JSON list of C-alpha atoms and ligand atoms in Angstrom, two decimals:
[
{"chain": "A", "resi": 24, "resn": "UNK", "atom": "CA", "xyz": [-10.38, -70.30, 9.67]},
{"chain": "A", "resi": 25, "resn": "UNK", "atom": "CA", "xyz": [-12.54, -68.47, 11.95]},
{"chain": "A", "resi": 26, "resn": "UNK", "atom": "CA", "xyz": [-9.33, -66.48, 12.86]},
{"chain": "A", "resi": 27, "resn": "UNK", "atom": "CA", "xyz": [-8.34, -65.50, 9.30]},
{"chain": "A", "resi": 28, "resn": "UNK", "atom": "CA", "xyz": [-11.82, -64.47, 9.15]},
{"chain": "A", "resi": 29, "resn": "UNK", "atom": "CA", "xyz": [-11.62, -61.94, 11.77]},
{"chain": "A", "resi": 30, "resn": "UNK", "atom": "CA", "xyz": [-8.18, -60.84, 10.66]},
{"chain": "A", "resi": 31, "resn": "UNK", "atom": "CA", "xyz": [-9.77, -60.17, 7.31]},
{"chain": "A", "resi": 32, "resn": "UNK", "atom": "CA", "xyz": [-12.63, -58.24, 8.66]},
{"chain": "A", "resi": 33, "resn": "UNK", "atom": "CA", "xyz": [-10.47, -56.24, 11.02]},
{"chain": "A", "resi": 34, "resn": "UNK", "atom": "CA", "xyz": [-8.33, -55.24, 7.99]},
{"chain": "A", "resi": 35, "resn": "UNK", "atom": "CA", "xyz": [-11.48, -54.30, 6.00]},
{"chain": "A", "resi": 36, "resn": "UNK", "atom": "CA", "xyz": [-12.41, -52.20, 8.94]},
{"chain": "A", "resi": 37, "resn": "UNK", "atom": "CA", "xyz": [-9.37, -50.84, 9.72]},
{"chain": "A", "resi": 38, "resn": "UNK", "atom": "CA", "xyz": [-8.42, -49.42, 6.09]},
{"chain": "A", "resi": 39, "resn": "UNK", "atom": "CA", "xyz": [-10.72, -46.95, 5.86]},
{"chain": "A", "resi": 40, "resn": "UNK", "atom": "CA", "xyz": [-10.38, -45.87, 9.30]},
{"chain": "A", "resi": 41, "resn": "UNK", "atom": "CA", "xyz": [-6.82, -45.22, 8.42]},
{"chain": "A", "resi": 42, "resn": "UNK", "atom": "CA", "xyz": [-7.62, -43.07, 5.44]},
{"chain": "A", "resi": 43, "resn": "UNK", "atom": "CA", "xyz": [-10.10, -41.31, 7.41]},
{"chain": "A", "resi": 44, "resn": "UNK", "atom": "CA", "xyz": [-7.48, -40.32, 10.28]},
{"chain": "A", "resi": 45, "resn": "UNK", "atom": "CA", "xyz": [-5.12, -39.17, 7.77]},
{"chain": "A", "resi": 46, "resn": "UNK", "atom": "CA", "xyz": [-7.80, -37.00, 5.94]},
{"chain": "A", "resi": 47, "resn": "UNK", "atom": "CA", "xyz": [-8.50, -35.56, 9.48]},
{"chain": "A", "resi": 48, "resn": "UNK", "atom": "CA", "xyz": [-4.99, -35.08, 10.56]},
{"chain": "A", "resi": 49, "resn": "UNK", "atom": "CA", "xyz": [-4.51, -32.89, 7.08]},
{"chain": "A", "resi": 50, "resn": "UNK", "atom": "CA", "xyz": [-7.55, -30.94, 7.48]},
{"chain": "A", "resi": 51, "resn": "UNK", "atom": "CA", "xyz": [-6.62, -30.04, 11.12]},
{"chain": "A", "resi": 52, "resn": "UNK", "atom": "CA", "xyz": [-3.28, -29.15, 10.16]},
{"chain": "A", "resi": 53, "resn": "UNK", "atom": "CA", "xyz": [-3.01, -25.46, 11.81]},
{"chain": "A", "resi": 54, "resn": "UNK", "atom": "CA", "xyz": [-2.93, -22.43, 9.39]},
{"chain": "A", "resi": 55, "resn": "UNK", "atom": "CA", "xyz": [0.38, -20.63, 9.71]},
{"chain": "A", "resi": 56, "resn": "UNK", "atom": "CA", "xyz": [-0.71, -16.86, 9.87]},
{"chain": "A", "resi": 57, "resn": "UNK", "atom": "CA", "xyz": [1.19, -13.93, 10.26]},
{"chain": "A", "resi": 58, "resn": "UNK", "atom": "CA", "xyz": [-0.13, -10.39, 11.47]},
{"chain": "A", "resi": 59, "resn": "UNK", "atom": "CA", "xyz": [1.41, -7.34, 10.33]},
{"chain": "A", "resi": 60, "resn": "UNK", "atom": "CA", "xyz": [0.31, -4.42, 12.54]},
{"chain": "A", "resi": 61, "resn": "UNK", "atom": "CA", "xyz": [0.98, -1.10, 13.77]},
{"chain": "A", "resi": 62, "resn": "UNK", "atom": "CA", "xyz": [1.09, 2.61, 13.14]},
{"chain": "A", "resi": 63, "resn": "UNK", "atom": "CA", "xyz": [-1.31, 5.46, 13.50]},
{"chain": "A", "resi": 64, "resn": "UNK", "atom": "CA", "xyz": [-4.78, 6.18, 14.41]},
{"chain": "A", "resi": 65, "resn": "UNK", "atom": "CA", "xyz": [-5.94, 2.67, 15.57]},
{"chain": "A", "resi": 66, "resn": "UNK", "atom": "CA", "xyz": [-6.19, 0.43, 18.69]},
{"chain": "A", "resi": 67, "resn": "UNK", "atom": "CA", "xyz": [-3.90, -2.24, 17.00]},
{"chain": "A", "resi": 68, "resn": "UNK", "atom": "CA", "xyz": [-3.35, -4.37, 20.21]},
{"chain": "A", "resi": 69, "resn": "UNK", "atom": "CA", "xyz": [-7.23, -4.76, 20.63]},
{"chain": "A", "resi": 70, "resn": "UNK", "atom": "CA", "xyz": [-7.88, -5.49, 17.01]},
{"chain": "A", "resi": 71, "resn": "UNK", "atom": "CA", "xyz": [-4.87, -8.13, 16.94]},
{"chain": "A", "resi": 72, "resn": "UNK", "atom": "CA", "xyz": [-6.85, -9.83, 19.49]},
{"chain": "A", "resi": 73, "resn": "UNK", "atom": "CA", "xyz": [-10.30, -9.76, 18.09]},
{"chain": "A", "resi": 74, "resn": "UNK", "atom": "CA", "xyz": [-8.92, -10.95, 14.52]},
{"chain": "A", "resi": 75, "resn": "UNK", "atom": "CA", "xyz": [-6.65, -13.82, 16.16]},
{"chain": "A", "resi": 76, "resn": "UNK", "atom": "CA", "xyz": [-9.59, -14.99, 18.28]},
{"chain": "A", "resi": 77, "resn": "UNK", "atom": "CA", "xyz": [-12.14, -15.03, 15.09]},
{"chain": "A", "resi": 78, "resn": "UNK", "atom": "CA", "xyz": [-10.15, -16.88, 12.70]},
{"chain": "A", "resi": 79, "resn": "UNK", "atom": "CA", "xyz": [-9.23, -19.58, 15.57]},
{"chain": "A", "resi": 80, "resn": "UNK", "atom": "CA", "xyz": [-13.10, -20.28, 15.92]},
{"chain": "A", "resi": 81, "resn": "UNK", "atom": "CA", "xyz": [-12.85, -21.63, 12.43]},
{"chain": "A", "resi": 82, "resn": "UNK", "atom": "CA", "xyz": [-9.87, -23.88, 12.77]},
{"chain": "A", "resi": 83, "resn": "UNK", "atom": "CA", "xyz": [-6.65, -24.42, 14.51]},
{"chain": "A", "resi": 84, "resn": "UNK", "atom": "CA", "xyz": [-4.09, -21.42, 13.73]},
{"chain": "A", "resi": 85, "resn": "UNK", "atom": "CA", "xyz": [-0.32, -20.80, 14.61]},
{"chain": "A", "resi": 86, "resn": "UNK", "atom": "CA", "xyz": [-0.49, -16.87, 14.66]},
{"chain": "A", "resi": 87, "resn": "UNK", "atom": "CA", "xyz": [2.98, -14.97, 14.63]},
{"chain": "A", "resi": 88, "resn": "UNK", "atom": "CA", "xyz": [2.39, -11.28, 15.50]},
{"chain": "A", "resi": 89, "resn": "UNK", "atom": "CA", "xyz": [4.74, -8.28, 14.42]},
{"chain": "A", "resi": 90, "resn": "UNK", "atom": "CA", "xyz": [3.24, -5.23, 16.10]},
{"chain": "A", "resi": 91, "resn": "UNK", "atom": "CA", "xyz": [5.66, -2.55, 15.79]},
{"chain": "A", "resi": 92, "resn": "UNK", "atom": "CA", "xyz": [5.87, 1.33, 14.95]},
{"chain": "A", "resi": 93, "resn": "UNK", "atom": "CA", "xyz": [4.18, 2.72, 17.97]},
{"chain": "A", "resi": 94, "resn": "UNK", "atom": "CA", "xyz": [1.69, 5.40, 16.44]},
{"chain": "A", "resi": 95, "resn": "UNK", "atom": "CA", "xyz": [4.22, 6.62, 13.82]},
{"chain": "A", "resi": 96, "resn": "UNK", "atom": "CA", "xyz": [3.26, 7.08, 9.96]},
{"chain": "A", "resi": 97, "resn": "UNK", "atom": "CA", "xyz": [6.45, 5.93, 8.64]},
{"chain": "A", "resi": 98, "resn": "UNK", "atom": "CA", "xyz": [7.94, 3.01, 10.49]},
{"chain": "A", "resi": 99, "resn": "UNK", "atom": "CA", "xyz": [10.00, 0.42, 8.73]},
{"chain": "A", "resi": 100, "resn": "UNK", "atom": "CA", "xyz": [9.90, -3.51, 9.88]},
{"chain": "A", "resi": 101, "resn": "UNK", "atom": "CA", "xyz": [13.32, -5.18, 9.93]},
{"chain": "A", "resi": 102, "resn": "UNK", "atom": "CA", "xyz": [11.48, -8.27, 9.30]},
{"chain": "A", "resi": 103, "resn": "UNK", "atom": "CA", "xyz": [11.37, -7.47, 5.72]},
{"chain": "A", "resi": 104, "resn": "UNK", "atom": "CA", "xyz": [15.21, -7.28, 5.21]},
{"chain": "A", "resi": 105, "resn": "UNK", "atom": "CA", "xyz": [15.06, -11.08, 4.77]},
{"chain": "A", "resi": 106, "resn": "UNK", "atom": "CA", "xyz": [14.10, -11.60, 1.20]},
{"chain": "A", "resi": 107, "resn": "UNK", "atom": "CA", "xyz": [12.14, -14.86, 2.32]},
{"chain": "A", "resi": 108, "resn": "UNK", "atom": "CA", "xyz": [10.47, -13.17, 5.27]},
{"chain": "A", "resi": 109, "resn": "UNK", "atom": "CA", "xyz": [6.97, -14.48, 4.22]},
{"chain": "A", "resi": 110, "resn": "UNK", "atom": "CA", "xyz": [8.00, -18.21, 3.27]},
{"chain": "A", "resi": 111, "resn": "UNK", "atom": "CA", "xyz": [7.10, -19.64, 6.59]},
{"chain": "A", "resi": 112, "resn": "UNK", "atom": "CA", "xyz": [3.54, -18.87, 6.68]},
{"chain": "A", "resi": 113, "resn": "UNK", "atom": "CA", "xyz": [0.27, -19.96, 4.94]},
{"chain": "A", "resi": 114, "resn": "UNK", "atom": "CA", "xyz": [-1.20, -16.44, 4.79]},
{"chain": "A", "resi": 115, "resn": "UNK", "atom": "CA", "xyz": [-0.11, -12.75, 6.17]},
{"chain": "A", "resi": 116, "resn": "UNK", "atom": "CA", "xyz": [-2.46, -10.14, 7.47]},
{"chain": "A", "resi": 117, "resn": "UNK", "atom": "CA", "xyz": [-1.71, -6.69, 6.62]},
{"chain": "A", "resi": 118, "resn": "UNK", "atom": "CA", "xyz": [-3.59, -4.24, 9.44]},
{"chain": "A", "resi": 119, "resn": "UNK", "atom": "CA", "xyz": [-1.11, -1.23, 9.31]},
{"chain": "A", "resi": 120, "resn": "UNK", "atom": "CA", "xyz": [-0.93, 2.36, 9.01]},
{"chain": "A", "resi": 121, "resn": "UNK", "atom": "CA", "xyz": [2.16, 3.90, 7.92]},
{"chain": "A", "resi": 122, "resn": "UNK", "atom": "CA", "xyz": [0.69, 6.50, 5.30]},
{"chain": "A", "resi": 123, "resn": "UNK", "atom": "CA", "xyz": [3.82, 8.52, 5.29]},
{"chain": "A", "resi": 124, "resn": "UNK", "atom": "CA", "xyz": [6.51, 6.31, 4.21]},
{"chain": "A", "resi": 125, "resn": "UNK", "atom": "CA", "xyz": [7.83, 6.44, 0.50]},
{"chain": "A", "resi": 126, "resn": "UNK", "atom": "CA", "xyz": [10.42, 4.23, -0.14]},
{"chain": "A", "resi": 127, "resn": "UNK", "atom": "CA", "xyz": [10.07, 2.26, -3.48]},
{"chain": "A", "resi": 128, "resn": "UNK", "atom": "CA", "xyz": [12.83, -0.42, -2.66]},
{"chain": "A", "resi": 129, "resn": "UNK", "atom": "CA", "xyz": [11.44, -1.08, 0.70]},
{"chain": "A", "resi": 130, "resn": "UNK", "atom": "CA", "xyz": [7.80, -1.59, -0.37]},
{"chain": "A", "resi": 131, "resn": "UNK", "atom": "CA", "xyz": [8.71, -4.13, -3.23]},
{"chain": "A", "resi": 132, "resn": "UNK", "atom": "CA", "xyz": [10.35, -6.33, -0.40]},
{"chain": "A", "resi": 133, "resn": "UNK", "atom": "CA", "xyz": [6.84, -6.52, 0.75]},
{"chain": "A", "resi": 134, "resn": "UNK", "atom": "CA", "xyz": [4.86, -7.11, -2.65]},
{"chain": "A", "resi": 135, "resn": "UNK", "atom": "CA", "xyz": [7.28, -9.22, -4.27]},
{"chain": "A", "resi": 136, "resn": "UNK", "atom": "CA", "xyz": [6.42, -11.82, -1.69]},
{"chain": "A", "resi": 137, "resn": "UNK", "atom": "CA", "xyz": [2.88, -11.76, -2.33]},
{"chain": "A", "resi": 138, "resn": "UNK", "atom": "CA", "xyz": [3.33, -11.83, -5.93]},
{"chain": "A", "resi": 139, "resn": "UNK", "atom": "CA", "xyz": [3.11, -14.94, -8.58]},
{"chain": "A", "resi": 140, "resn": "UNK", "atom": "CA", "xyz": [2.78, -18.73, -8.39]},
{"chain": "A", "resi": 141, "resn": "UNK", "atom": "CA", "xyz": [4.32, -19.71, -4.99]},
{"chain": "A", "resi": 142, "resn": "UNK", "atom": "CA", "xyz": [3.95, -16.13, -3.47]},
{"chain": "A", "resi": 143, "resn": "UNK", "atom": "CA", "xyz": [2.48, -16.01, 0.18]},
{"chain": "A", "resi": 144, "resn": "UNK", "atom": "CA", "xyz": [-1.27, -15.04, 0.14]},
{"chain": "A", "resi": 145, "resn": "UNK", "atom": "CA", "xyz": [-2.29, -11.97, 2.01]},
{"chain": "A", "resi": 146, "resn": "UNK", "atom": "CA", "xyz": [-5.36, -10.28, 3.69]},
{"chain": "A", "resi": 147, "resn": "UNK", "atom": "CA", "xyz": [-5.41, -6.33, 3.91]},
{"chain": "A", "resi": 148, "resn": "UNK", "atom": "CA", "xyz": [-7.58, -4.20, 6.05]},
{"chain": "A", "resi": 149, "resn": "UNK", "atom": "CA", "xyz": [-8.73, -0.64, 6.62]},
{"chain": "A", "resi": 150, "resn": "UNK", "atom": "CA", "xyz": [-5.51, 1.59, 6.65]},
{"chain": "A", "resi": 151, "resn": "UNK", "atom": "CA", "xyz": [-3.19, -1.00, 4.84]},
{"chain": "A", "resi": 152, "resn": "UNK", "atom": "CA", "xyz": [-5.06, 0.81, 1.97]},
{"chain": "A", "resi": 153, "resn": "UNK", "atom": "CA", "xyz": [-3.86, 3.97, 2.97]},
{"chain": "A", "resi": 154, "resn": "UNK", "atom": "CA", "xyz": [-0.14, 2.76, 3.83]},
{"chain": "A", "resi": 155, "resn": "UNK", "atom": "CA", "xyz": [2.71, 4.08, 1.41]},
{"chain": "A", "resi": 156, "resn": "UNK", "atom": "CA", "xyz": [-0.11, 6.42, -0.09]},
{"chain": "A", "resi": 157, "resn": "UNK", "atom": "CA", "xyz": [2.68, 8.87, -0.99]},
{"chain": "A", "resi": 158, "resn": "UNK", "atom": "CA", "xyz": [4.38, 6.47, -3.23]},
{"chain": "A", "resi": 159, "resn": "UNK", "atom": "CA", "xyz": [5.30, 7.50, -6.90]},
{"chain": "A", "resi": 160, "resn": "UNK", "atom": "CA", "xyz": [5.09, 3.93, -7.99]},
{"chain": "A", "resi": 161, "resn": "UNK", "atom": "CA", "xyz": [2.05, 1.74, -7.86]},
{"chain": "A", "resi": 162, "resn": "UNK", "atom": "CA", "xyz": [3.40, -1.68, -6.74]},
{"chain": "A", "resi": 163, "resn": "UNK", "atom": "CA", "xyz": [1.53, -1.51, -3.30]},
{"chain": "A", "resi": 164, "resn": "UNK", "atom": "CA", "xyz": [-1.82, -0.41, -5.05]},
{"chain": "A", "resi": 165, "resn": "UNK", "atom": "CA", "xyz": [-1.54, -3.35, -7.60]},
{"chain": "A", "resi": 166, "resn": "UNK", "atom": "CA", "xyz": [-0.94, -5.64, -4.81]},
{"chain": "A", "resi": 167, "resn": "UNK", "atom": "CA", "xyz": [-4.09, -4.47, -2.65]},
{"chain": "A", "resi": 168, "resn": "UNK", "atom": "CA", "xyz": [-6.15, -4.50, -5.93]},
{"chain": "A", "resi": 169, "resn": "UNK", "atom": "CA", "xyz": [-7.52, -1.18, -5.27]},
{"chain": "A", "resi": 170, "resn": "UNK", "atom": "CA", "xyz": [-6.22, 2.63, -5.14]},
{"chain": "A", "resi": 171, "resn": "UNK", "atom": "CA", "xyz": [-7.20, 4.90, -2.12]},
{"chain": "A", "resi": 172, "resn": "UNK", "atom": "CA", "xyz": [-5.73, 8.02, -0.57]},
{"chain": "A", "resi": 173, "resn": "UNK", "atom": "CA", "xyz": [-8.91, 9.26, 1.27]},
{"chain": "A", "resi": 174, "resn": "UNK", "atom": "CA", "xyz": [-11.98, 8.39, 2.89]},
{"chain": "A", "resi": 175, "resn": "UNK", "atom": "CA", "xyz": [-15.52, 9.56, 3.43]},
{"chain": "A", "resi": 176, "resn": "UNK", "atom": "CA", "xyz": [-16.61, 10.76, 6.69]},
{"chain": "A", "resi": 177, "resn": "UNK", "atom": "CA", "xyz": [-17.60, 8.23, 9.71]},
{"chain": "A", "resi": 178, "resn": "UNK", "atom": "CA", "xyz": [-20.97, 6.78, 9.50]},
{"chain": "A", "resi": 179, "resn": "UNK", "atom": "CA", "xyz": [-22.96, 3.56, 9.75]},
{"chain": "A", "resi": 180, "resn": "UNK", "atom": "CA", "xyz": [-23.01, 2.65, 5.88]},
{"chain": "A", "resi": 181, "resn": "UNK", "atom": "CA", "xyz": [-24.81, -0.06, 4.34]},
{"chain": "A", "resi": 182, "resn": "UNK", "atom": "CA", "xyz": [-22.69, -2.69, 2.70]},
{"chain": "A", "resi": 183, "resn": "UNK", "atom": "CA", "xyz": [-24.39, -4.75, -0.23]},
{"chain": "A", "resi": 184, "resn": "UNK", "atom": "CA", "xyz": [-22.95, -8.02, -1.47]},
{"chain": "A", "resi": 185, "resn": "UNK", "atom": "CA", "xyz": [-22.22, -8.39, -5.13]},
{"chain": "A", "resi": 186, "resn": "UNK", "atom": "CA", "xyz": [-23.36, -11.20, -7.43]},
{"chain": "A", "resi": 187, "resn": "UNK", "atom": "CA", "xyz": [-19.44, -12.69, -7.18]},
{"chain": "A", "resi": 188, "resn": "UNK", "atom": "CA", "xyz": [-20.38, -13.13, -3.25]},
{"chain": "A", "resi": 189, "resn": "UNK", "atom": "CA", "xyz": [-22.84, -15.43, -3.82]},
{"chain": "A", "resi": 190, "resn": "UNK", "atom": "CA", "xyz": [-20.81, -18.63, -3.95]},
{"chain": "A", "resi": 191, "resn": "UNK", "atom": "CA", "xyz": [-17.55, -17.17, -2.59]},
{"chain": "A", "resi": 192, "resn": "UNK", "atom": "CA", "xyz": [-16.29, -18.81, 0.78]},
{"chain": "A", "resi": 193, "resn": "UNK", "atom": "CA", "xyz": [-15.59, -15.70, 2.62]},
{"chain": "A", "resi": 194, "resn": "UNK", "atom": "CA", "xyz": [-18.82, -14.42, 2.19]},
{"chain": "A", "resi": 195, "resn": "UNK", "atom": "CA", "xyz": [-20.87, -17.26, 3.95]},
{"chain": "A", "resi": 196, "resn": "UNK", "atom": "CA", "xyz": [-23.18, -16.09, 6.16]},
{"chain": "A", "resi": 197, "resn": "UNK", "atom": "CA", "xyz": [-23.15, -12.68, 5.00]},
{"chain": "A", "resi": 198, "resn": "UNK", "atom": "CA", "xyz": [-26.50, -10.84, 5.07]},
{"chain": "A", "resi": 199, "resn": "UNK", "atom": "CA", "xyz": [-28.52, -9.27, 2.34]},
{"chain": "A", "resi": 200, "resn": "UNK", "atom": "CA", "xyz": [-27.43, -5.97, 3.55]},
{"chain": "A", "resi": 201, "resn": "UNK", "atom": "CA", "xyz": [-25.00, -5.67, 6.47]},
{"chain": "A", "resi": 202, "resn": "UNK", "atom": "CA", "xyz": [-24.84, -1.90, 8.23]},
{"chain": "A", "resi": 203, "resn": "UNK", "atom": "CA", "xyz": [-21.59, -1.22, 9.54]},
{"chain": "A", "resi": 204, "resn": "UNK", "atom": "CA", "xyz": [-20.81, 0.35, 12.91]},
{"chain": "A", "resi": 205, "resn": "UNK", "atom": "CA", "xyz": [-19.44, 3.80, 12.77]},
{"chain": "A", "resi": 206, "resn": "UNK", "atom": "CA", "xyz": [-16.59, 3.41, 10.31]},
{"chain": "A", "resi": 207, "resn": "UNK", "atom": "CA", "xyz": [-14.91, 5.12, 7.37]},
{"chain": "A", "resi": 208, "resn": "UNK", "atom": "CA", "xyz": [-15.50, 4.33, 3.81]},
{"chain": "A", "resi": 209, "resn": "UNK", "atom": "CA", "xyz": [-12.58, 4.59, 1.69]},
{"chain": "A", "resi": 210, "resn": "UNK", "atom": "CA", "xyz": [-12.70, 6.36, -1.47]},
{"chain": "A", "resi": 211, "resn": "UNK", "atom": "CA", "xyz": [-11.54, 3.89, -4.32]},
{"chain": "A", "resi": 212, "resn": "UNK", "atom": "CA", "xyz": [-9.95, 6.15, -7.03]},
{"chain": "A", "resi": 213, "resn": "UNK", "atom": "CA", "xyz": [-9.05, 3.05, -9.25]},
{"chain": "A", "resi": 214, "resn": "UNK", "atom": "CA", "xyz": [-10.04, -0.65, -8.93]},
{"chain": "A", "resi": 215, "resn": "UNK", "atom": "CA", "xyz": [-7.16, -2.97, -10.51]},
{"chain": "A", "resi": 216, "resn": "UNK", "atom": "CA", "xyz": [-8.06, -5.29, -13.50]},
{"chain": "A", "resi": 217, "resn": "UNK", "atom": "CA", "xyz": [-7.77, -8.62, -11.48]},
{"chain": "A", "resi": 218, "resn": "UNK", "atom": "CA", "xyz": [-9.88, -7.23, -8.42]},
{"chain": "A", "resi": 219, "resn": "UNK", "atom": "CA", "xyz": [-13.46, -8.72, -8.02]},
{"chain": "A", "resi": 220, "resn": "UNK", "atom": "CA", "xyz": [-15.55, -6.79, -5.73]},
{"chain": "A", "resi": 221, "resn": "UNK", "atom": "CA", "xyz": [-17.52, -8.95, -3.09]},
{"chain": "A", "resi": 222, "resn": "UNK", "atom": "CA", "xyz": [-19.40, -6.10, -1.55]},
{"chain": "A", "resi": 223, "resn": "UNK", "atom": "CA", "xyz": [-20.00, -2.26, -2.09]},
{"chain": "A", "resi": 224, "resn": "UNK", "atom": "CA", "xyz": [-21.06, 1.02, -0.38]},
{"chain": "A", "resi": 225, "resn": "UNK", "atom": "CA", "xyz": [-22.12, 4.02, -1.63]},
{"chain": "A", "resi": 226, "resn": "UNK", "atom": "CA", "xyz": [-20.36, 7.00, -0.53]},
{"chain": "A", "resi": 227, "resn": "UNK", "atom": "CA", "xyz": [-22.43, 9.86, 1.08]},
{"chain": "A", "resi": 228, "resn": "UNK", "atom": "CA", "xyz": [-20.14, 12.49, -0.23]},
{"chain": "A", "resi": 229, "resn": "UNK", "atom": "CA", "xyz": [-20.31, 11.86, -3.94]},
{"chain": "A", "resi": 230, "resn": "UNK", "atom": "CA", "xyz": [-22.97, 9.39, -4.18]},
{"chain": "A", "resi": 231, "resn": "UNK", "atom": "CA", "xyz": [-20.50, 6.73, -6.02]},
{"chain": "A", "resi": 232, "resn": "UNK", "atom": "CA", "xyz": [-20.59, 3.09, -5.26]},
{"chain": "A", "resi": 233, "resn": "UNK", "atom": "CA", "xyz": [-17.04, 1.81, -4.16]},
{"chain": "A", "resi": 234, "resn": "UNK", "atom": "CA", "xyz": [-15.72, -1.67, -3.37]},
{"chain": "A", "resi": 235, "resn": "UNK", "atom": "CA", "xyz": [-15.61, -2.36, 0.33]},
{"chain": "A", "resi": 236, "resn": "UNK", "atom": "CA", "xyz": [-14.84, -6.18, 0.41]},
{"chain": "A", "resi": 237, "resn": "UNK", "atom": "CA", "xyz": [-13.14, -7.88, -2.53]},
{"chain": "A", "resi": 238, "resn": "UNK", "atom": "CA", "xyz": [-10.59, -10.18, -3.92]},
{"chain": "A", "resi": 239, "resn": "UNK", "atom": "CA", "xyz": [-7.45, -9.68, -5.89]},
{"chain": "A", "resi": 240, "resn": "UNK", "atom": "CA", "xyz": [-5.02, -12.07, -7.97]},
{"chain": "A", "resi": 241, "resn": "UNK", "atom": "CA", "xyz": [-1.78, -10.72, -7.90]},
{"chain": "A", "resi": 242, "resn": "UNK", "atom": "CA", "xyz": [0.09, -12.37, -10.67]},
{"chain": "A", "resi": 243, "resn": "UNK", "atom": "CA", "xyz": [-1.18, -15.94, -9.17]},
{"chain": "A", "resi": 244, "resn": "UNK", "atom": "CA", "xyz": [-1.21, -15.01, -5.30]},
{"chain": "A", "resi": 245, "resn": "UNK", "atom": "CA", "xyz": [-4.64, -14.65, -3.72]},
{"chain": "A", "resi": 246, "resn": "UNK", "atom": "CA", "xyz": [-5.49, -11.26, -1.86]},
{"chain": "A", "resi": 247, "resn": "UNK", "atom": "CA", "xyz": [-8.54, -10.63, 0.05]},
{"chain": "A", "resi": 248, "resn": "UNK", "atom": "CA", "xyz": [-9.25, -6.79, 1.37]},
{"chain": "A", "resi": 249, "resn": "UNK", "atom": "CA", "xyz": [-11.45, -4.68, 3.05]},
{"chain": "A", "resi": 250, "resn": "UNK", "atom": "CA", "xyz": [-11.58, -0.94, 3.70]},
{"chain": "A", "resi": 251, "resn": "UNK", "atom": "CA", "xyz": [-13.70, -1.23, 6.83]},
{"chain": "A", "resi": 252, "resn": "UNK", "atom": "CA", "xyz": [-12.19, -1.97, 10.52]},
{"chain": "A", "resi": 253, "resn": "UNK", "atom": "CA", "xyz": [-11.57, 1.59, 11.75]},
{"chain": "A", "resi": 254, "resn": "UNK", "atom": "CA", "xyz": [-13.04, 1.47, 15.31]},
{"chain": "A", "resi": 255, "resn": "UNK", "atom": "CA", "xyz": [-12.93, -0.85, 18.19]},
{"chain": "A", "resi": 256, "resn": "UNK", "atom": "CA", "xyz": [-17.06, -1.40, 17.39]},
{"chain": "A", "resi": 257, "resn": "UNK", "atom": "CA", "xyz": [-16.20, -2.86, 13.93]},
{"chain": "A", "resi": 258, "resn": "UNK", "atom": "CA", "xyz": [-14.17, -5.31, 15.70]},
{"chain": "A", "resi": 259, "resn": "UNK", "atom": "CA", "xyz": [-17.02, -6.22, 18.07]},
{"chain": "A", "resi": 260, "resn": "UNK", "atom": "CA", "xyz": [-19.13, -6.87, 15.05]},
{"chain": "A", "resi": 261, "resn": "UNK", "atom": "CA", "xyz": [-19.89, -10.85, 14.13]},
{"chain": "A", "resi": 262, "resn": "UNK", "atom": "CA", "xyz": [-20.62, -9.90, 10.62]},
{"chain": "A", "resi": 263, "resn": "UNK", "atom": "CA", "xyz": [-17.28, -7.96, 10.14]},
{"chain": "A", "resi": 264, "resn": "UNK", "atom": "CA", "xyz": [-15.14, -10.66, 12.11]},
{"chain": "A", "resi": 265, "resn": "UNK", "atom": "CA", "xyz": [-16.73, -13.52, 10.44]},
{"chain": "A", "resi": 266, "resn": "UNK", "atom": "CA", "xyz": [-16.16, -12.17, 6.71]},
{"chain": "A", "resi": 267, "resn": "UNK", "atom": "CA", "xyz": [-12.58, -11.30, 7.71]},
{"chain": "A", "resi": 268, "resn": "UNK", "atom": "CA", "xyz": [-11.85, -14.48, 9.46]},
{"chain": "A", "resi": 269, "resn": "UNK", "atom": "CA", "xyz": [-13.28, -16.59, 6.30]},
{"chain": "A", "resi": 270, "resn": "UNK", "atom": "CA", "xyz": [-11.33, -14.32, 4.17]},
{"chain": "A", "resi": 271, "resn": "UNK", "atom": "CA", "xyz": [-8.00, -15.23, 6.08]},
{"chain": "A", "resi": 272, "resn": "UNK", "atom": "CA", "xyz": [-8.94, -19.07, 5.48]},
{"chain": "A", "resi": 273, "resn": "UNK", "atom": "CA", "xyz": [-10.04, -18.61, 1.68]},
{"chain": "A", "resi": 274, "resn": "UNK", "atom": "CA", "xyz": [-6.79, -16.61, 1.13]},
{"chain": "A", "resi": 275, "resn": "UNK", "atom": "CA", "xyz": [-4.75, -19.53, 2.61]},
{"chain": "A", "resi": 276, "resn": "UNK", "atom": "CA", "xyz": [-6.51, -22.15, 0.45]},
{"chain": "A", "resi": 277, "resn": "UNK", "atom": "CA", "xyz": [-8.68, -23.28, 3.23]},
{"chain": "A", "resi": 278, "resn": "UNK", "atom": "CA", "xyz": [-12.11, -23.25, 1.34]},
{"chain": "A", "resi": 279, "resn": "UNK", "atom": "CA", "xyz": [-14.27, -23.58, 4.62]},
{"chain": "B", "resi": 14, "resn": "LIG", "atom": "ZN1", "xyz": [-9.26, 4.60, 10.29]}
]
């Protein structure tokens, strides 16, 4: 009799514990993240280290880094020849700068992987917005959520969150105003219809307000973007690293 009671007590205690363990292991499942980086004008090795470290602080991540193209403006990545190149990943971060490459078939191999239900989510940073900027077709810009081909001079720009930032997981901890280190404000010529600005900055050249942090819905695939991230000083800034790292997790469907 006593043994039976003990057994029942053990079962009653053990069941919730097992459920909890299962939930814990699901939450701790490492994020599978791919970083595409390289090209002109920026210190991509430094930025890759800063990015991967910042995201790892929020939870376990298995990073794959594809850093190619040297300092050129027109490199092609052999990775994209595989039509399923993005499938193994929960999220792909684009932090590259290949402004002079204008091959629509090549670019569609990238954008089609980040499109529609079942597409692989993406995070797009700084010069990704000027990559493929001479393309006649808009596929890349529609994927990014913004069209930009030039930037304002380097300065310390105030960045102000929008109303949409209030409850957005990527913007947790973002201050009422963040002043960037010396960085470039990108002039946004077009904001695509499914883009939601999370923070904006005002150009010192033309006085206009431009999205600096945003989300895009690329036919059902999440995209998170920011135009800041030029110099290493920005990649040392805890506020920048926090929203980018949270943006990576949000894009991948990890809401915390
Ligand atoms: Zn730059």
